[in-house]
Tab-separated table of C-alpha atoms in Angstrom:
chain	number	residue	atom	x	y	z
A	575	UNK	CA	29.667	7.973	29.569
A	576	UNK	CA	27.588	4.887	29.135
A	577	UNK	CA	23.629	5.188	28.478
A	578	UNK	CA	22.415	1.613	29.116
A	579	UNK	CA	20.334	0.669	26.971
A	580	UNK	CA	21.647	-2.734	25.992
A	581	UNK	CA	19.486	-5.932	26.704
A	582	UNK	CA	20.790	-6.946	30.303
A	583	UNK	CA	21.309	-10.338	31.459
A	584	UNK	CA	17.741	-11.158	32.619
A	585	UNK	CA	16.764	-10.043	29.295
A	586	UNK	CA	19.185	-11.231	27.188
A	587	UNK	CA	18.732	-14.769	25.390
A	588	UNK	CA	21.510	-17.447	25.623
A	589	UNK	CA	24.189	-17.098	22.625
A	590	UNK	CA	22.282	-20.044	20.957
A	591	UNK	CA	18.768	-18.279	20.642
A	592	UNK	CA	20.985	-14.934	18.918
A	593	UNK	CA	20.032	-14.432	15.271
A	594	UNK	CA	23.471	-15.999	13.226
A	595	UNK	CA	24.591	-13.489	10.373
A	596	UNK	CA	23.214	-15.310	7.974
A	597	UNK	CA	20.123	-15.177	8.843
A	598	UNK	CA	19.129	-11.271	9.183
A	599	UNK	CA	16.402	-11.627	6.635
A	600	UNK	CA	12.996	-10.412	6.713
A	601	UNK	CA	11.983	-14.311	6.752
A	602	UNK	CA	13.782	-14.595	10.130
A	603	UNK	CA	11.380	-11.969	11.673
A	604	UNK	CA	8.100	-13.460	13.145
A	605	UNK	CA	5.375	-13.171	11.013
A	606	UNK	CA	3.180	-10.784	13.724
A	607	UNK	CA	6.136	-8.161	12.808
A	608	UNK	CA	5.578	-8.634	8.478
A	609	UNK	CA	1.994	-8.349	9.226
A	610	UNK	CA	1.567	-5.598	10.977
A	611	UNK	CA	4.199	-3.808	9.039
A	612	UNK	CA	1.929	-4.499	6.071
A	613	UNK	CA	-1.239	-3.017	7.965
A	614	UNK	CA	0.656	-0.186	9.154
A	615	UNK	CA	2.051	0.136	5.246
A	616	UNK	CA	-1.614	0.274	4.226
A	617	UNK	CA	-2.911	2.691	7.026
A	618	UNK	CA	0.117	4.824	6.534
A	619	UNK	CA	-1.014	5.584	2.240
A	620	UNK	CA	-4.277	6.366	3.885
A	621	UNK	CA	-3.174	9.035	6.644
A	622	UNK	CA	-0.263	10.306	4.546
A	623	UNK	CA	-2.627	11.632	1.878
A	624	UNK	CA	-4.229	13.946	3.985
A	625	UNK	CA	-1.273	14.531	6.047
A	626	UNK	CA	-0.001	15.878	2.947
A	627	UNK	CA	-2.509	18.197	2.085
A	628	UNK	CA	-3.974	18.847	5.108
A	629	UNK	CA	-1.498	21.950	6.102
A	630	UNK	CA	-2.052	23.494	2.153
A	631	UNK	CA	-5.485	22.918	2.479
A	632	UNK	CA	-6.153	25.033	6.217
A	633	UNK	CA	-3.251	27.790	5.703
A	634	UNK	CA	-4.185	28.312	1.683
A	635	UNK	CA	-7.968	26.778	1.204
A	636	UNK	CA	-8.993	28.462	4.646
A	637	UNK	CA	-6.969	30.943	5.105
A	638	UNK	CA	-5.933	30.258	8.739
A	639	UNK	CA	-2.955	32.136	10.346
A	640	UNK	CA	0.283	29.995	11.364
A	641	UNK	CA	-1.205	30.444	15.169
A	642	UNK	CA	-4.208	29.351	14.095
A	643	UNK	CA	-3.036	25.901	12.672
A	644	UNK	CA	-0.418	25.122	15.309
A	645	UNK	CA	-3.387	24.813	17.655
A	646	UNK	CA	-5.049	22.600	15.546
A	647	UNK	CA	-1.618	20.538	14.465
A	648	UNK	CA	-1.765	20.466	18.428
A	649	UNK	CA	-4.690	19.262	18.597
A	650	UNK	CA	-4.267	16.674	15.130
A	651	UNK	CA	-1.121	15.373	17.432
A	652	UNK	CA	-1.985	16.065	21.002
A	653	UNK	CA	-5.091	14.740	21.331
A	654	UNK	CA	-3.917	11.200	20.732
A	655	UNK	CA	-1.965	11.336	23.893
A	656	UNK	CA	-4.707	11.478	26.092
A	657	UNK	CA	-5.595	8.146	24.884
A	658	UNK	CA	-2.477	6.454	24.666
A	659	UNK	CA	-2.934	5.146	28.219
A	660	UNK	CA	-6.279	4.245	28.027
A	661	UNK	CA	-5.646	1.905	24.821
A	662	UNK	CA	-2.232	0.618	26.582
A	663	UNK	CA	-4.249	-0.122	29.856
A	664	UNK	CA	-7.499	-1.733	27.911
A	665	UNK	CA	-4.820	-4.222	25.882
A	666	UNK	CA	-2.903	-5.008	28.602
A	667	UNK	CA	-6.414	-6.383	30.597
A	668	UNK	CA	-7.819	-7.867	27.830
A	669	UNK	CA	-6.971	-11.662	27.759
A	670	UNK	CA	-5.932	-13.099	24.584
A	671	UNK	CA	-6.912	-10.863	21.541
A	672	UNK	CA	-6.634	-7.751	24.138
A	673	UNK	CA	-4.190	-6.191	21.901
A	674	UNK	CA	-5.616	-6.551	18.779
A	675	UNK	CA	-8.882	-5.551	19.737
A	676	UNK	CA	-7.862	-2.244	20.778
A	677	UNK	CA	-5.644	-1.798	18.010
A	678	UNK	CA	-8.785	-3.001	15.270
A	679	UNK	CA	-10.546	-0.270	17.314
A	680	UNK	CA	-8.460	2.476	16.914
A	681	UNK	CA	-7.389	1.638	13.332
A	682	UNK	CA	-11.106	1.552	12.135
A	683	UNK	CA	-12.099	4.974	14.224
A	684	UNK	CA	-9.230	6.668	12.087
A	685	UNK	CA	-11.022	4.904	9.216
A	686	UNK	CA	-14.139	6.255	9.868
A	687	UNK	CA	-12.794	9.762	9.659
A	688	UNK	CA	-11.775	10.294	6.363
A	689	UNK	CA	-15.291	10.919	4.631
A	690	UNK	CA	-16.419	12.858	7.664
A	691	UNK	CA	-13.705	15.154	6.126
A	692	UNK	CA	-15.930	15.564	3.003
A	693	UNK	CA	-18.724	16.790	4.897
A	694	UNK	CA	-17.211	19.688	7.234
A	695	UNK	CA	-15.515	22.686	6.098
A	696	UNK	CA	-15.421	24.990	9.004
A	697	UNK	CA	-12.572	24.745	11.528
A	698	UNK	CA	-14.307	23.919	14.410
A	699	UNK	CA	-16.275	21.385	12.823
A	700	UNK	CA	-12.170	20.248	11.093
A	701	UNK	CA	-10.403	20.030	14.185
A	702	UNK	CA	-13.029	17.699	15.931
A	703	UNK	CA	-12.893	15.448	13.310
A	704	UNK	CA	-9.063	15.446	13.072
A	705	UNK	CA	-9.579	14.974	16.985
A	706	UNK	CA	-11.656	11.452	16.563
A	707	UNK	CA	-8.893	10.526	14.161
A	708	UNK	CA	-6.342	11.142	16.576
A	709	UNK	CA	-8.030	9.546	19.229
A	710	UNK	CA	-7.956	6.261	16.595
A	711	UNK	CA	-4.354	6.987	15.982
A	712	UNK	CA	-4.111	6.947	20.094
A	713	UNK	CA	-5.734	4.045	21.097
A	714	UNK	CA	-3.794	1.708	18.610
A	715	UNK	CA	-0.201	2.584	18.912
A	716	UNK	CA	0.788	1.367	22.300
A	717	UNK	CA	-1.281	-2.411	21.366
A	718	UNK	CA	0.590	-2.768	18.038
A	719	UNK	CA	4.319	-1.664	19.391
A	720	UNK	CA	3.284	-4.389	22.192
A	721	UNK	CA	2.338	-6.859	19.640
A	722	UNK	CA	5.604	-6.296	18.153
A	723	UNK	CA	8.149	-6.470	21.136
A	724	UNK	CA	6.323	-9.562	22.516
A	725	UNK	CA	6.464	-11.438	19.156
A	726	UNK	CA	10.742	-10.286	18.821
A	727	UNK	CA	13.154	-11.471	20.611
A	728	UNK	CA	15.169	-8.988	23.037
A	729	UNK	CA	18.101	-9.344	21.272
A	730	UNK	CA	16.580	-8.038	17.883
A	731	UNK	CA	14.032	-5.910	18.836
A	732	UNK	CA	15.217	-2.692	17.612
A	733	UNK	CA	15.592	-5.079	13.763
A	734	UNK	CA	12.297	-5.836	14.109
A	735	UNK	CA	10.979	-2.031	14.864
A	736	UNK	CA	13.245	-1.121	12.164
A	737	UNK	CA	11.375	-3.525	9.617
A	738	UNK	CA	8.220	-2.161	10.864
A	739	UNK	CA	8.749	0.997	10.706
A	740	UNK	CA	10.186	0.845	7.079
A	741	UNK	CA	7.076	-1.127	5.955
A	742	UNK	CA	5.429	1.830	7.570
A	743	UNK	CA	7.090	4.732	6.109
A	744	UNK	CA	6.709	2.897	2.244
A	745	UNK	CA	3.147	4.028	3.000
A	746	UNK	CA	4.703	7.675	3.846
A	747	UNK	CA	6.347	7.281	0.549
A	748	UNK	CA	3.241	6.393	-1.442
A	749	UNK	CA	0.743	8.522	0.423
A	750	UNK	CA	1.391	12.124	-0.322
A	751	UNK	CA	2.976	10.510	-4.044
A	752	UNK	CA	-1.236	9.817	-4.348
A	753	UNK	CA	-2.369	12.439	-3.172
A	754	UNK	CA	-0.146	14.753	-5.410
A	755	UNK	CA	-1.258	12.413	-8.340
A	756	UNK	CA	-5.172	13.001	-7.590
A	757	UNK	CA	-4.592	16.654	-6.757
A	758	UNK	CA	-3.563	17.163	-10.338
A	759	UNK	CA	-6.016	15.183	-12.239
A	760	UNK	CA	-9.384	15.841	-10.263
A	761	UNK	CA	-11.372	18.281	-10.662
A	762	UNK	CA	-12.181	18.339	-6.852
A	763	UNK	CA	-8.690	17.320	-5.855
A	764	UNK	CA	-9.238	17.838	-2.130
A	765	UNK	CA	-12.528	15.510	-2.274
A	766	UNK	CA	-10.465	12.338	-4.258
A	767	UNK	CA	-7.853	12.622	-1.634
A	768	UNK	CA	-10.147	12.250	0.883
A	769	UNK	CA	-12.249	9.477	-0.561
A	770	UNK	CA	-9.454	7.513	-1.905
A	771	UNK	CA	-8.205	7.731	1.694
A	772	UNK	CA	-11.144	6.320	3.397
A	773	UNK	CA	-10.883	3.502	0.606
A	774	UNK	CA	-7.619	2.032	1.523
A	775	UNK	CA	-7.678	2.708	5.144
A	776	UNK	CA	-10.390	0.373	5.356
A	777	UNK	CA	-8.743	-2.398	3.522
A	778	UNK	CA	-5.573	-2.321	6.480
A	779	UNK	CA	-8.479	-3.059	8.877
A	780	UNK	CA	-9.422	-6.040	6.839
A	781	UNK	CA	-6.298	-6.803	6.719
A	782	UNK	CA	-5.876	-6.403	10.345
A	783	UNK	CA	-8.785	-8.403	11.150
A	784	UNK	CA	-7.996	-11.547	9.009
A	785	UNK	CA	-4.278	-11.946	9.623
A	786	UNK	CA	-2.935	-10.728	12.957
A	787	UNK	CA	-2.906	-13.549	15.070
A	788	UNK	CA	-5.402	-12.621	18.653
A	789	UNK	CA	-2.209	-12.852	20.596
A	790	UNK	CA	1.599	-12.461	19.910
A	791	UNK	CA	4.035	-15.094	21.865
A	792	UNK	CA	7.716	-15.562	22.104
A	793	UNK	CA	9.381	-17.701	24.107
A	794	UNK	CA	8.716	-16.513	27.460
A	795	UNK	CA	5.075	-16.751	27.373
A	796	UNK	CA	3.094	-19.851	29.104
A	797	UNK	CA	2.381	-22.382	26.707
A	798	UNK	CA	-1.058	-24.404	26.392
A	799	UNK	CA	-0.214	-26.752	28.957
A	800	UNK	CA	0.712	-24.020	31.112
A	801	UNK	CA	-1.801	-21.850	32.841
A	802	UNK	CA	-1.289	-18.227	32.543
A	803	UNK	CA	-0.399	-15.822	35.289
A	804	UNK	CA	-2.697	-13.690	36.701
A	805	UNK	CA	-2.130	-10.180	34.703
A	806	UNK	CA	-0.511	-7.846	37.540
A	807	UNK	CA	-2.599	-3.918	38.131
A	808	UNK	CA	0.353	-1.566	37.623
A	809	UNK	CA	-0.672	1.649	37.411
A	810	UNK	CA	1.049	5.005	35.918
A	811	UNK	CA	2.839	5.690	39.086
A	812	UNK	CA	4.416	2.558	39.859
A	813	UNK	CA	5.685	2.412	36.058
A	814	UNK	CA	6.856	5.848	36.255
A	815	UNK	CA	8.640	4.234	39.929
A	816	UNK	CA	10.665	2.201	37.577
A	817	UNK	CA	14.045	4.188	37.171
A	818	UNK	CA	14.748	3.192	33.581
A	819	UNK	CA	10.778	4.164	32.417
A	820	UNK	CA	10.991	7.601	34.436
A	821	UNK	CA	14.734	8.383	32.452
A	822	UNK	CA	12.947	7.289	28.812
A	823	UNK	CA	9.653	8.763	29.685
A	824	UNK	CA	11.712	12.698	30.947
A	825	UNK	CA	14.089	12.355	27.644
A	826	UNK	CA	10.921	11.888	25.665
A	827	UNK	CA	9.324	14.968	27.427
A	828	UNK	CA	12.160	17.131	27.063
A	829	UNK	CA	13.240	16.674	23.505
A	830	UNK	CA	9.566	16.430	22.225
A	831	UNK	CA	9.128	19.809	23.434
A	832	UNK	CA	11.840	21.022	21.120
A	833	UNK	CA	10.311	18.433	18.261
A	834	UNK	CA	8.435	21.139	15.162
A	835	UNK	CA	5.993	19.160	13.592
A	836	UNK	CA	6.305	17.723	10.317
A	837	UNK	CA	3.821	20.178	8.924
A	838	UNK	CA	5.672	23.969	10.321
A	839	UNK	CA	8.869	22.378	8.516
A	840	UNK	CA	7.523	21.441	5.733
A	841	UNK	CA	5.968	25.103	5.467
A	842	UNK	CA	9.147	26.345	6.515
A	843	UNK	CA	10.499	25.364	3.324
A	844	UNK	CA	7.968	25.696	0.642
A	845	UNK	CA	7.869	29.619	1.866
A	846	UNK	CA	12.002	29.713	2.094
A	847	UNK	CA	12.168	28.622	-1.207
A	848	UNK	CA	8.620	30.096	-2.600
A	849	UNK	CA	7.351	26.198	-3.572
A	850	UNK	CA	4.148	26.348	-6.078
A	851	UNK	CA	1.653	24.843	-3.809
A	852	UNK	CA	0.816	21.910	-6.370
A	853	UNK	CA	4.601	20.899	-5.631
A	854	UNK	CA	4.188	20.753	-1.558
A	855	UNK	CA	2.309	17.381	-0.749
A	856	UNK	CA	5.800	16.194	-2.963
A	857	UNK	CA	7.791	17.326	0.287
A	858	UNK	CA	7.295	14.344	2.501
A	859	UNK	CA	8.139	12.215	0.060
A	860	UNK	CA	12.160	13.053	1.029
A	861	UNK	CA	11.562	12.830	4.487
A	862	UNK	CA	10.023	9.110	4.105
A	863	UNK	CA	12.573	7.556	1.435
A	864	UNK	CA	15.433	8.643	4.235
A	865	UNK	CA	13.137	7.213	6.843
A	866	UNK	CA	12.745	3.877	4.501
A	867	UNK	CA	16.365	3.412	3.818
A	868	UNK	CA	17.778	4.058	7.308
A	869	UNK	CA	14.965	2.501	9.830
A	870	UNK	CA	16.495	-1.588	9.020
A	871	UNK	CA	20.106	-0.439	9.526
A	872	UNK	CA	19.878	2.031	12.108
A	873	UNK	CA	17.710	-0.448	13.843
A	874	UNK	CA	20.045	-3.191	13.682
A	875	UNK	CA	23.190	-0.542	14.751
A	876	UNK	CA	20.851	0.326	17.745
A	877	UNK	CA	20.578	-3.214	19.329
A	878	UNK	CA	24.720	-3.602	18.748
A	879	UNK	CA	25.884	-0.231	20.024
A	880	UNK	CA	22.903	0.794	22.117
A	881	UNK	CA	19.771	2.294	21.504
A	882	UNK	CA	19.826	5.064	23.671
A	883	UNK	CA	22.651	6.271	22.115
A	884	UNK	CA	20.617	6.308	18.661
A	885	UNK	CA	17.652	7.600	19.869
A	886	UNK	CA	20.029	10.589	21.231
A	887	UNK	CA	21.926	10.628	17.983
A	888	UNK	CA	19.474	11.028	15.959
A	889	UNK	CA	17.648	14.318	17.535
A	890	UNK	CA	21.500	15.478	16.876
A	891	UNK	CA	20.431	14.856	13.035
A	892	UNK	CA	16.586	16.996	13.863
A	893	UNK	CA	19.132	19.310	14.904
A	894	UNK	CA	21.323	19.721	11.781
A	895	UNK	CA	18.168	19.861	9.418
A	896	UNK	CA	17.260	23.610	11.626
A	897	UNK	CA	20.459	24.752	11.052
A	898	UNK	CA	20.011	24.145	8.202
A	899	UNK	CA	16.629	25.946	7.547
A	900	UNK	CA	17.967	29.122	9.448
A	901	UNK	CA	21.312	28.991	7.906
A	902	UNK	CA	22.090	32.177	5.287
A	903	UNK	CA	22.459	29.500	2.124
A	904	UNK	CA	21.190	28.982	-1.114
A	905	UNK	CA	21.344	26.016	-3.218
A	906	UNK	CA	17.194	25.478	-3.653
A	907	UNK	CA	16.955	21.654	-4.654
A	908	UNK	CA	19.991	21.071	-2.438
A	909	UNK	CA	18.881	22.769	0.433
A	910	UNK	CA	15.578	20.733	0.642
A	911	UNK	CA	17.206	17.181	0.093
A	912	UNK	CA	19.341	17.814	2.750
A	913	UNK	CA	16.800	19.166	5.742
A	914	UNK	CA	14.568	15.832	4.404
A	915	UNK	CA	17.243	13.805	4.110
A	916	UNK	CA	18.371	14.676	8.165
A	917	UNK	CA	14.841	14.648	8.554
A	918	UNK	CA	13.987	11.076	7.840
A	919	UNK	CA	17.469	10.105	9.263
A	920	UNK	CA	15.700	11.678	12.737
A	921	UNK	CA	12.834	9.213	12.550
A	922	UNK	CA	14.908	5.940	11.742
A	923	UNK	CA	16.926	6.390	14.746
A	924	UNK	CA	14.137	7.412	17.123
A	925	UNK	CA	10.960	6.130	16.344
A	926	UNK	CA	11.023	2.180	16.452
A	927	UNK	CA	14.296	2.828	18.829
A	928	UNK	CA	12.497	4.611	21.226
A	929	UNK	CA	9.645	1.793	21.596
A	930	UNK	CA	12.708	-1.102	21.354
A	931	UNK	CA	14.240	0.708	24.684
A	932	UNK	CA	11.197	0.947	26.545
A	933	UNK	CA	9.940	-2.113	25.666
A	934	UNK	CA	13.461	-3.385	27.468
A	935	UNK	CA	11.959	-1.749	30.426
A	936	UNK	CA	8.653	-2.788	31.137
A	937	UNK	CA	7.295	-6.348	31.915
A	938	UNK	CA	5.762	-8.727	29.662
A	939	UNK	CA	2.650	-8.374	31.330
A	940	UNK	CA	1.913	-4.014	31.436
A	941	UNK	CA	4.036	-3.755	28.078
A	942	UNK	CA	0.997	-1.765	26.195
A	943	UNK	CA	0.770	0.563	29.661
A	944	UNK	CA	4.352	1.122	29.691
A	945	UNK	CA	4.797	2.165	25.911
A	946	UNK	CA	2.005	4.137	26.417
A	947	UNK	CA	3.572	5.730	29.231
A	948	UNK	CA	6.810	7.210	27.169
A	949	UNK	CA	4.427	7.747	24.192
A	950	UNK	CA	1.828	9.829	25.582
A	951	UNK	CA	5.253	11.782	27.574
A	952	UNK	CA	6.841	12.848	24.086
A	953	UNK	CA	3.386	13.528	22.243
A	954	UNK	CA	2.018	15.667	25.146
A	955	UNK	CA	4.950	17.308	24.636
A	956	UNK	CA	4.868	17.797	21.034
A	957	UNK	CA	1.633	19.320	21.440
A	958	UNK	CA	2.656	21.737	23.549
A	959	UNK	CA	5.256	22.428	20.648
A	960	UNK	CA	2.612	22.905	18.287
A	961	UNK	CA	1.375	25.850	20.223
A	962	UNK	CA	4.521	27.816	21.381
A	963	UNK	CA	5.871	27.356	17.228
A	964	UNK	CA	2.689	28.729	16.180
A	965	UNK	CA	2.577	31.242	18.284
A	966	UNK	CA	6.321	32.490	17.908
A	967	UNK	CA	6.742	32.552	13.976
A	968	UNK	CA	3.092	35.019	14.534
A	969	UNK	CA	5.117	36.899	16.436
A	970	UNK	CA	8.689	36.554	15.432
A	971	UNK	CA	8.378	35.110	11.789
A	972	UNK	CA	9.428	31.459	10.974
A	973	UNK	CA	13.083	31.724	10.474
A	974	UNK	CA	13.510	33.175	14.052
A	975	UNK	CA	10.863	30.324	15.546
A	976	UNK	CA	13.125	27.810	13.610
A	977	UNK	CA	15.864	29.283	16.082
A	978	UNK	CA	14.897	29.069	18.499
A	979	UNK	CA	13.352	25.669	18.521
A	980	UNK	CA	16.959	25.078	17.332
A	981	UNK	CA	18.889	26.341	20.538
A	982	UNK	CA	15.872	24.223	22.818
A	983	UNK	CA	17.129	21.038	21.212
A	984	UNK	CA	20.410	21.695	21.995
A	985	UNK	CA	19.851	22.099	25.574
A	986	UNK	CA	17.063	19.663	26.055
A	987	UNK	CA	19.552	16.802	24.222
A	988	UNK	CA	22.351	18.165	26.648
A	989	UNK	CA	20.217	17.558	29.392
A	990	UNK	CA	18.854	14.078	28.113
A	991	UNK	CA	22.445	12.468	27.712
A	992	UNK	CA	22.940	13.951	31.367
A	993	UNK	CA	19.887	12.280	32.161
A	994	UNK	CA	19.994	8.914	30.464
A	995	UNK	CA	24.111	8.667	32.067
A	996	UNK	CA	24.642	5.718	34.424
A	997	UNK	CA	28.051	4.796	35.130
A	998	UNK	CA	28.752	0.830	34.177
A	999	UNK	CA	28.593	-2.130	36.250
A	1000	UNK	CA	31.914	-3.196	38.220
């Protein structure tokens, strides 16, 4: 079976242009990738802390039911892929600073969110907030992966999503670390995390702002002297014509509909093994420092052995952690490290892997659109998710939801590899 997924010869640079051993560093990355890994670090603290509480706060604060906040964990994830397009389209037209423009725009929308959160307490008034901050979360994504691939070489662009994504995931290490700190020493814990949060999310669009260069450029891009080409209209369709972007965006689809949110697993837990609820914001903290350690090697592994095959292999490791959670064990402090530890390991190999393959796929010129494309694919499906868990562990309890999630991702990463299978070249 071969899944190709390896930089073809069009794409490919020569032998002499290939990073030498020596010099895998971070300083051998551009400096687009270290900065945008640092604004993503920053934004990352800022979402993470209320990521962290959020689900404790609705379920325990609120009282909602677990059907109840899967629809609005649908709508915290969903919404933003109903603006993934329009944010990959809008960057793609803009000329110059197109991508960074719509990124700044989505990263200071999120921004704006956080002390709207210390003004509504009703769920309606909750989920349309979490909505606008989604919407942020939507519009910047496809810009900033774009900003990266264009600035890496093809060779080492699953390194440089690695980097990224560990520089983002240190935030997903420090953010729910905060928030568990200001839970315990404010008297109005919820109300610190969510000014704190506002606090350092604006400083990553400063950051953002001052030191992201308007426009990333490798080596294939027209220099000064050279004018540029006219930017080509391609719209949804004729991406989704493109064989390799219709195989990455159905594998997305499929195994994103088998893909629990963070949130249901990390409730799965604290109720299997009766948590105290100051302890649970501590949960993500496993899932990130797996994330952290694993996103630079698994990143490099992918652009030597394939990153199809990662992104595959790792929803193989999403599937170990619900076996896991349905299993008949014990073991308490065991148990958890190892569902976070397979947890994290899930991320490394799919997240930045996932926008390395596609970016493999698309043209220089409709990369935003085309990221967008497989993005908004696996997050629409994820939403959809978000609903049918909530609504089975109402019905069924979570341990049987878990299940069956479980046997899904079996068959929708059987039919992935089936789908992703090309046979080689002669």
């Amino acid at each position: 079976m071969y899944l190709t997924d390896r930089p073809t010869a069009a794409t490919t640079p020569p032998d002499d242009r290939r990073p030498a051993p020596g010099r895998r560093s971070l300083a051998a990355l551009p400096s687009t990738v270290l900065v945008l890994g640092t604004v993503s670090l920053i934004t990352d603290v800022s979402s993470e802390m209320i990521t962290a509480v959020l689900p404790l706060y609705l379920v325990t604060e609120l009282g909602l039911s677990p059907l109840g906040f899967g629809v609005l964990d649908g709508v915290y994830n969903g919404v933003s892929a109903l603006v993934r397009l329009v944010g990959g389209r809008l960057s793609d037209r803009g000329e110059g600073g197109g991508h960074k423009t719509v990124a700044a725009v989505g990263y200071g929308l999120s921004a704006l969110c956080k002390p709207l959160l210390l003004m509504v307490h009703s769920l309606p008034w909750i989920g349309a907030v979490l909505a606008v901050d989604r919407t942020g979360k939507g519009l910047r994504t496809a810009p900033r992966d774009a900003m990266i691939s264009l600035a890496a070489e093809p060779a080492t662009r699953g390194r440089a999503f690695g980097v990224h994504r560990a520089m983002d995931t240190a935030g997903a290490l420090c953010g729910p670390l905060v928030a568990f700190l200001l839970l315990r020493a404010a008297a109005e814990g919820y109300d610190a995390v969510f000014t704190v949060s506002f606090c350092i999310a604006v400083l990553g669009v400063v950051v953002l702002l001052l030191f992201v260069p308007g426009r990333a450029r490798n080596a294939a891009q027209p220099t000064a002297a050279e004018p540029a080409p006219a930017r080509p209209r391609m719209p949804v369709r004729a991406l989704l014509g493109r064989p390799e972007v219709r195989r990455l965006t159905g594998c997305a689809v499929l195994l994103g509909l088998t893909t629990v949110s963070d949130s249901f697993l990390y409730l799965t837990l604290q109720r299997r093994l009766d948590l105290p609820a100051g302890w649970f914001p501590l949960l993500p903290l496993g899932t990130a420092a797996a994330f952290l350690l694993l996103a630079v090697p698994l990143g490099a592994i992918a652009d030597r052995l394939g990153r199809r095959r990662l992104f595959l292999a790792g929803h193989l490791a999403l599937l170990c952690a619900y076996g896991l959670l349905v299993a008949p064990l014990t073991g308490g402090p065991l148990l958890v490290c190892a569902v976070l530890v397979l947890h994290g390991a899930f991320y490394a190999a799919t997240d930045g892997v996932l926008a390395a393959a596609t970016a493999d796929a698309v043209p220089e010129e409709v990369r935003g659109s085309g990221l967008a494309v497989v993005q908004t694919g696996q997050t629409a499906a994820r939403f959809v998710c978000s609903l049918a868990f909530g609504a089975a562990w109402t019905a069924w309890g979570d341990r049987t939801a878990v299940l069956a999630a479980a046997l899904g991702l079996a068959l929708a990463a059987a039919l992935s590899a089936r789908l992703l299978h090309r046979p080689a070249p002669a």
